[in-house]
Amino acid sequence: MKLLEHCAGFSDDELARELEGFGYPSIRHQLHHVIGAEQYWVGVLRGLMLVAEDPADMASIEALRALRERVAGATVEYLKGAGDAELNTKREVVTYGDRKVELVPAHVILRTQTHIFQHQGQVAAMARLLGRPIPPGLDFPLS
């Protein structure tokens, strides 16, 4: 995630600074949320309730990078093991609070990826507010 690389240059204070107007008020919380959401939803598809609550996972950009690698690895592992029928057939899953819903796994995976861009925009806005805008092309890399 190129955004993590950009944020690696921020001080701990900048990463933790709470800014008004954002659901997750700091860059650190934004990054942790987007990674944790993917972990949660892929876990739901696998019949697991995985909630990223360990404060050590967001203690630094290095910790977030390690969490991202673990979560992305689990997503790839799920996708490699899932055939077309698994991915494209609506099925019942259990979400937080033992709530049962019917979802198409491919839609869930797609949503985790589009969710990244929603929060990338929020982190970009936060970085601008801190006087450290993201470099050109980071939000729309074509090369």
JSON list of C-alpha atoms in Angstrom, two decimals:
[
{"chain": "A", "resi": 1, "resn": "MET", "atom": "CA", "xyz": [0.00, 0.00, 0.00]},
{"chain": "A", "resi": 2, "resn": "LYS", "atom": "CA", "xyz": [1.76, 3.13, -1.24]},
{"chain": "A", "resi": 3, "resn": "LEU", "atom": "CA", "xyz": [-0.16, 5.23, 1.25]},
{"chain": "A", "resi": 4, "resn": "LEU", "atom": "CA", "xyz": [1.63, 3.46, 4.12]},
{"chain": "A", "resi": 5, "resn": "GLU", "atom": "CA", "xyz": [4.95, 4.38, 2.52]},
{"chain": "A", "resi": 6, "resn": "HIS", "atom": "CA", "xyz": [3.97, 8.05, 2.38]},
{"chain": "A", "resi": 7, "resn": "CYS", "atom": "CA", "xyz": [2.79, 7.98, 5.99]},
{"chain": "A", "resi": 8, "resn": "ALA", "atom": "CA", "xyz": [6.06, 6.37, 7.12]},
{"chain": "A", "resi": 9, "resn": "GLY", "atom": "CA", "xyz": [7.58, 9.86, 6.91]},
{"chain": "A", "resi": 10, "resn": "PHE", "atom": "CA", "xyz": [5.13, 11.28, 9.46]},
{"chain": "A", "resi": 11, "resn": "SER", "atom": "CA", "xyz": [6.04, 11.69, 13.11]},
{"chain": "A", "resi": 12, "resn": "ASP", "atom": "CA", "xyz": [4.23, 9.68, 15.78]},
{"chain": "A", "resi": 13, "resn": "ASP", "atom": "CA", "xyz": [2.49, 12.91, 16.80]},
{"chain": "A", "resi": 14, "resn": "GLU", "atom": "CA", "xyz": [1.24, 13.51, 13.26]},
{"chain": "A", "resi": 15, "resn": "LEU", "atom": "CA", "xyz": [-0.01, 9.93, 12.93]},
{"chain": "A", "resi": 16, "resn": "ALA", "atom": "CA", "xyz": [-1.87, 10.15, 16.25]},
{"chain": "A", "resi": 17, "resn": "ARG", "atom": "CA", "xyz": [-3.16, 13.72, 15.92]},
{"chain": "A", "resi": 18, "resn": "GLU", "atom": "CA", "xyz": [-6.95, 13.77, 16.04]},
{"chain": "A", "resi": 19, "resn": "LEU", "atom": "CA", "xyz": [-8.53, 15.93, 13.37]},
{"chain": "A", "resi": 20, "resn": "GLU", "atom": "CA", "xyz": [-12.15, 17.07, 13.43]},
{"chain": "A", "resi": 21, "resn": "GLY", "atom": "CA", "xyz": [-14.58, 15.94, 10.77]},
{"chain": "A", "resi": 22, "resn": "PHE", "atom": "CA", "xyz": [-13.39, 12.36, 10.30]},
{"chain": "A", "resi": 23, "resn": "GLY", "atom": "CA", "xyz": [-15.10, 9.22, 11.62]},
{"chain": "A", "resi": 24, "resn": "TYR", "atom": "CA", "xyz": [-11.70, 7.82, 12.52]},
{"chain": "A", "resi": 25, "resn": "PRO", "atom": "CA", "xyz": [-9.97, 10.95, 13.79]},
{"chain": "A", "resi": 26, "resn": "SER", "atom": "CA", "xyz": [-6.30, 10.14, 13.18]},
{"chain": "A", "resi": 27, "resn": "ILE", "atom": "CA", "xyz": [-4.26, 8.84, 10.28]},
{"chain": "A", "resi": 28, "resn": "ARG", "atom": "CA", "xyz": [-3.20, 5.87, 12.41]},
{"chain": "A", "resi": 29, "resn": "HIS", "atom": "CA", "xyz": [-6.83, 4.99, 13.14]},
{"chain": "A", "resi": 30, "resn": "GLN", "atom": "CA", "xyz": [-7.86, 5.41, 9.49]},
{"chain": "A", "resi": 31, "resn": "LEU", "atom": "CA", "xyz": [-5.14, 3.04, 8.31]},
{"chain": "A", "resi": 32, "resn": "HIS", "atom": "CA", "xyz": [-5.87, 0.50, 11.03]},
{"chain": "A", "resi": 33, "resn": "HIS", "atom": "CA", "xyz": [-9.59, 0.61, 10.28]},
{"chain": "A", "resi": 34, "resn": "VAL", "atom": "CA", "xyz": [-9.23, -0.11, 6.58]},
{"chain": "A", "resi": 35, "resn": "ILE", "atom": "CA", "xyz": [-6.88, -3.05, 7.19]},
{"chain": "A", "resi": 36, "resn": "GLY", "atom": "CA", "xyz": [-9.02, -4.35, 10.05]},
{"chain": "A", "resi": 37, "resn": "ALA", "atom": "CA", "xyz": [-12.18, -4.16, 7.93]},
{"chain": "A", "resi": 38, "resn": "GLU", "atom": "CA", "xyz": [-10.64, -6.43, 5.31]},
{"chain": "A", "resi": 39, "resn": "GLN", "atom": "CA", "xyz": [-9.51, -8.82, 8.05]},
{"chain": "A", "resi": 40, "resn": "TYR", "atom": "CA", "xyz": [-13.01, -8.86, 9.53]},
{"chain": "A", "resi": 41, "resn": "TRP", "atom": "CA", "xyz": [-14.88, -9.48, 6.27]},
{"chain": "A", "resi": 42, "resn": "VAL", "atom": "CA", "xyz": [-12.55, -12.15, 4.93]},
{"chain": "A", "resi": 43, "resn": "GLY", "atom": "CA", "xyz": [-12.86, -13.80, 8.34]},
{"chain": "A", "resi": 44, "resn": "VAL", "atom": "CA", "xyz": [-16.66, -13.68, 8.07]},
{"chain": "A", "resi": 45, "resn": "LEU", "atom": "CA", "xyz": [-16.42, -15.44, 4.71]},
{"chain": "A", "resi": 46, "resn": "ARG", "atom": "CA", "xyz": [-14.25, -18.12, 6.35]},
{"chain": "A", "resi": 47, "resn": "GLY", "atom": "CA", "xyz": [-16.65, -18.53, 9.28]},
{"chain": "A", "resi": 48, "resn": "LEU", "atom": "CA", "xyz": [-14.39, -16.68, 11.71]},
{"chain": "A", "resi": 49, "resn": "MET", "atom": "CA", "xyz": [-14.95, -13.57, 13.81]},
{"chain": "A", "resi": 50, "resn": "LEU", "atom": "CA", "xyz": [-11.63, -11.71, 13.45]},
{"chain": "A", "resi": 51, "resn": "VAL", "atom": "CA", "xyz": [-11.55, -8.29, 15.03]},
{"chain": "A", "resi": 52, "resn": "ALA", "atom": "CA", "xyz": [-8.30, -6.30, 14.93]},
{"chain": "A", "resi": 53, "resn": "GLU", "atom": "CA", "xyz": [-8.21, -4.96, 18.48]},
{"chain": "A", "resi": 54, "resn": "ASP", "atom": "CA", "xyz": [-4.56, -5.38, 19.46]},
{"chain": "A", "resi": 55, "resn": "PRO", "atom": "CA", "xyz": [-3.14, -1.87, 20.07]},
{"chain": "A", "resi": 56, "resn": "ALA", "atom": "CA", "xyz": [0.29, -3.18, 19.06]},
{"chain": "A", "resi": 57, "resn": "ASP", "atom": "CA", "xyz": [-1.02, -3.63, 15.50]},
{"chain": "A", "resi": 58, "resn": "MET", "atom": "CA", "xyz": [-1.27, 0.14, 15.13]},
{"chain": "A", "resi": 59, "resn": "ALA", "atom": "CA", "xyz": [1.63, 1.26, 17.29]},
{"chain": "A", "resi": 60, "resn": "SER", "atom": "CA", "xyz": [3.67, 2.33, 14.26]},
{"chain": "A", "resi": 61, "resn": "ILE", "atom": "CA", "xyz": [3.69, 2.32, 10.48]},
{"chain": "A", "resi": 62, "resn": "GLU", "atom": "CA", "xyz": [5.87, -0.80, 10.67]},
{"chain": "A", "resi": 63, "resn": "ALA", "atom": "CA", "xyz": [3.22, -2.52, 12.80]},
{"chain": "A", "resi": 64, "resn": "LEU", "atom": "CA", "xyz": [0.49, -1.44, 10.37]},
{"chain": "A", "resi": 65, "resn": "ARG", "atom": "CA", "xyz": [2.60, -2.66, 7.46]},
{"chain": "A", "resi": 66, "resn": "ALA", "atom": "CA", "xyz": [3.02, -6.06, 9.15]},
{"chain": "A", "resi": 67, "resn": "LEU", "atom": "CA", "xyz": [-0.73, -6.25, 9.84]},
{"chain": "A", "resi": 68, "resn": "ARG", "atom": "CA", "xyz": [-1.44, -5.33, 6.21]},
{"chain": "A", "resi": 69, "resn": "GLU", "atom": "CA", "xyz": [0.86, -8.11, 4.98]},
{"chain": "A", "resi": 70, "resn": "ARG", "atom": "CA", "xyz": [-0.86, -10.68, 7.21]},
{"chain": "A", "resi": 71, "resn": "VAL", "atom": "CA", "xyz": [-4.34, -9.57, 6.18]},
{"chain": "A", "resi": 72, "resn": "ALA", "atom": "CA", "xyz": [-3.52, -9.37, 2.46]},
{"chain": "A", "resi": 73, "resn": "GLY", "atom": "CA", "xyz": [-1.95, -12.83, 2.73]},
{"chain": "A", "resi": 74, "resn": "ALA", "atom": "CA", "xyz": [-5.13, -14.22, 4.30]},
{"chain": "A", "resi": 75, "resn": "THR", "atom": "CA", "xyz": [-7.22, -12.62, 1.54]},
{"chain": "A", "resi": 76, "resn": "VAL", "atom": "CA", "xyz": [-5.02, -14.12, -1.17]},
{"chain": "A", "resi": 77, "resn": "GLU", "atom": "CA", "xyz": [-5.16, -17.51, 0.56]},
{"chain": "A", "resi": 78, "resn": "TYR", "atom": "CA", "xyz": [-8.97, -17.34, 0.67]},
{"chain": "A", "resi": 79, "resn": "LEU", "atom": "CA", "xyz": [-9.19, -16.36, -3.00]},
{"chain": "A", "resi": 80, "resn": "LYS", "atom": "CA", "xyz": [-6.81, -19.11, -4.10]},
{"chain": "A", "resi": 81, "resn": "GLY", "atom": "CA", "xyz": [-8.93, -21.70, -2.31]},
{"chain": "A", "resi": 82, "resn": "ALA", "atom": "CA", "xyz": [-12.29, -20.39, -3.48]},
{"chain": "A", "resi": 83, "resn": "GLY", "atom": "CA", "xyz": [-13.69, -21.54, -6.80]},
{"chain": "A", "resi": 84, "resn": "ASP", "atom": "CA", "xyz": [-16.15, -19.66, -8.98]},
{"chain": "A", "resi": 85, "resn": "ALA", "atom": "CA", "xyz": [-19.14, -21.23, -7.25]},
{"chain": "A", "resi": 86, "resn": "GLU", "atom": "CA", "xyz": [-17.83, -20.26, -3.80]},
{"chain": "A", "resi": 87, "resn": "LEU", "atom": "CA", "xyz": [-17.20, -16.68, -4.87]},
{"chain": "A", "resi": 88, "resn": "ASN", "atom": "CA", "xyz": [-20.35, -16.06, -6.89]},
{"chain": "A", "resi": 89, "resn": "THR", "atom": "CA", "xyz": [-23.08, -17.87, -4.98]},
{"chain": "A", "resi": 90, "resn": "LYS", "atom": "CA", "xyz": [-25.03, -16.00, -2.32]},
{"chain": "A", "resi": 91, "resn": "ARG", "atom": "CA", "xyz": [-24.75, -17.76, 1.02]},
{"chain": "A", "resi": 92, "resn": "GLU", "atom": "CA", "xyz": [-25.50, -17.20, 4.66]},
{"chain": "A", "resi": 93, "resn": "VAL", "atom": "CA", "xyz": [-22.69, -15.83, 6.81]},
{"chain": "A", "resi": 94, "resn": "VAL", "atom": "CA", "xyz": [-22.59, -14.79, 10.44]},
{"chain": "A", "resi": 95, "resn": "THR", "atom": "CA", "xyz": [-21.53, -11.23, 11.23]},
{"chain": "A", "resi": 96, "resn": "TYR", "atom": "CA", "xyz": [-20.93, -9.32, 14.46]},
{"chain": "A", "resi": 97, "resn": "GLY", "atom": "CA", "xyz": [-23.53, -10.00, 17.12]},
{"chain": "A", "resi": 98, "resn": "ASP", "atom": "CA", "xyz": [-24.36, -13.40, 15.59]},
{"chain": "A", "resi": 99, "resn": "ARG", "atom": "CA", "xyz": [-26.36, -11.64, 12.89]},
{"chain": "A", "resi": 100, "resn": "LYS", "atom": "CA", "xyz": [-27.02, -13.94, 9.94]},
{"chain": "A", "resi": 101, "resn": "VAL", "atom": "CA", "xyz": [-27.09, -12.37, 6.47]},
{"chain": "A", "resi": 102, "resn": "GLU", "atom": "CA", "xyz": [-26.91, -13.65, 2.91]},
{"chain": "A", "resi": 103, "resn": "LEU", "atom": "CA", "xyz": [-24.03, -12.26, 0.87]},
{"chain": "A", "resi": 104, "resn": "VAL", "atom": "CA", "xyz": [-22.16, -13.03, -2.33]},
{"chain": "A", "resi": 105, "resn": "PRO", "atom": "CA", "xyz": [-18.49, -13.54, -1.34]},
{"chain": "A", "resi": 106, "resn": "ALA", "atom": "CA", "xyz": [-17.15, -11.85, -4.49]},
{"chain": "A", "resi": 107, "resn": "HIS", "atom": "CA", "xyz": [-19.15, -8.74, -3.59]},
{"chain": "A", "resi": 108, "resn": "VAL", "atom": "CA", "xyz": [-17.70, -8.79, -0.08]},
{"chain": "A", "resi": 109, "resn": "ILE", "atom": "CA", "xyz": [-14.13, -9.01, -1.42]},
{"chain": "A", "resi": 110, "resn": "LEU", "atom": "CA", "xyz": [-14.81, -6.21, -3.91]},
{"chain": "A", "resi": 111, "resn": "ARG", "atom": "CA", "xyz": [-16.22, -4.04, -1.14]},
{"chain": "A", "resi": 112, "resn": "THR", "atom": "CA", "xyz": [-13.10, -4.49, 1.00]},
{"chain": "A", "resi": 113, "resn": "GLN", "atom": "CA", "xyz": [-11.02, -3.19, -1.89]},
{"chain": "A", "resi": 114, "resn": "THR", "atom": "CA", "xyz": [-13.24, -0.20, -2.75]},
{"chain": "A", "resi": 115, "resn": "HIS", "atom": "CA", "xyz": [-13.37, 0.59, 0.97]},
{"chain": "A", "resi": 116, "resn": "ILE", "atom": "CA", "xyz": [-9.60, 1.18, 0.84]},
{"chain": "A", "resi": 117, "resn": "PHE", "atom": "CA", "xyz": [-10.09, 4.07, -1.60]},
{"chain": "A", "resi": 118, "resn": "GLN", "atom": "CA", "xyz": [-12.73, 5.74, 0.57]},
{"chain": "A", "resi": 119, "resn": "HIS", "atom": "CA", "xyz": [-10.28, 5.91, 3.45]},
{"chain": "A", "resi": 120, "resn": "GLN", "atom": "CA", "xyz": [-7.32, 6.70, 1.22]},
{"chain": "A", "resi": 121, "resn": "GLY", "atom": "CA", "xyz": [-9.20, 9.89, 0.35]},
{"chain": "A", "resi": 122, "resn": "GLN", "atom": "CA", "xyz": [-9.72, 10.66, 4.02]},
{"chain": "A", "resi": 123, "resn": "VAL", "atom": "CA", "xyz": [-6.04, 10.05, 4.80]},
{"chain": "A", "resi": 124, "resn": "ALA", "atom": "CA", "xyz": [-5.10, 12.27, 1.84]},
{"chain": "A", "resi": 125, "resn": "ALA", "atom": "CA", "xyz": [-7.29, 15.05, 3.25]},
{"chain": "A", "resi": 126, "resn": "MET", "atom": "CA", "xyz": [-5.77, 14.58, 6.71]},
{"chain": "A", "resi": 127, "resn": "ALA", "atom": "CA", "xyz": [-2.26, 14.67, 5.26]},
{"chain": "A", "resi": 128, "resn": "ARG", "atom": "CA", "xyz": [-3.08, 17.97, 3.53]},
{"chain": "A", "resi": 129, "resn": "LEU", "atom": "CA", "xyz": [-4.38, 19.39, 6.81]},
{"chain": "A", "resi": 130, "resn": "LEU", "atom": "CA", "xyz": [-1.07, 18.41, 8.42]},
{"chain": "A", "resi": 131, "resn": "GLY", "atom": "CA", "xyz": [0.83, 20.16, 5.62]},
{"chain": "A", "resi": 132, "resn": "ARG", "atom": "CA", "xyz": [2.07, 16.86, 4.14]},
{"chain": "A", "resi": 133, "resn": "PRO", "atom": "CA", "xyz": [-0.01, 16.21, 1.02]},
{"chain": "A", "resi": 134, "resn": "ILE", "atom": "CA", "xyz": [0.28, 12.91, -0.78]},
{"chain": "A", "resi": 135, "resn": "PRO", "atom": "CA", "xyz": [2.48, 13.02, -3.88]},
{"chain": "A", "resi": 136, "resn": "PRO", "atom": "CA", "xyz": [0.90, 13.32, -7.33]},
{"chain": "A", "resi": 137, "resn": "GLY", "atom": "CA", "xyz": [-0.20, 9.97, -8.72]},
{"chain": "A", "resi": 138, "resn": "LEU", "atom": "CA", "xyz": [-0.50, 8.18, -5.38]},
{"chain": "A", "resi": 139, "resn": "ASP", "atom": "CA", "xyz": [-4.29, 8.33, -5.52]},
{"chain": "A", "resi": 140, "resn": "PHE", "atom": "CA", "xyz": [-4.52, 7.27, -9.18]},
{"chain": "A", "resi": 141, "resn": "PRO", "atom": "CA", "xyz": [-1.45, 5.21, -10.11]},
{"chain": "A", "resi": 142, "resn": "LEU", "atom": "CA", "xyz": [-1.46, 4.15, -13.73]},
{"chain": "A", "resi": 143, "resn": "SER", "atom": "CA", "xyz": [2.18, 3.23, -14.17]}
]
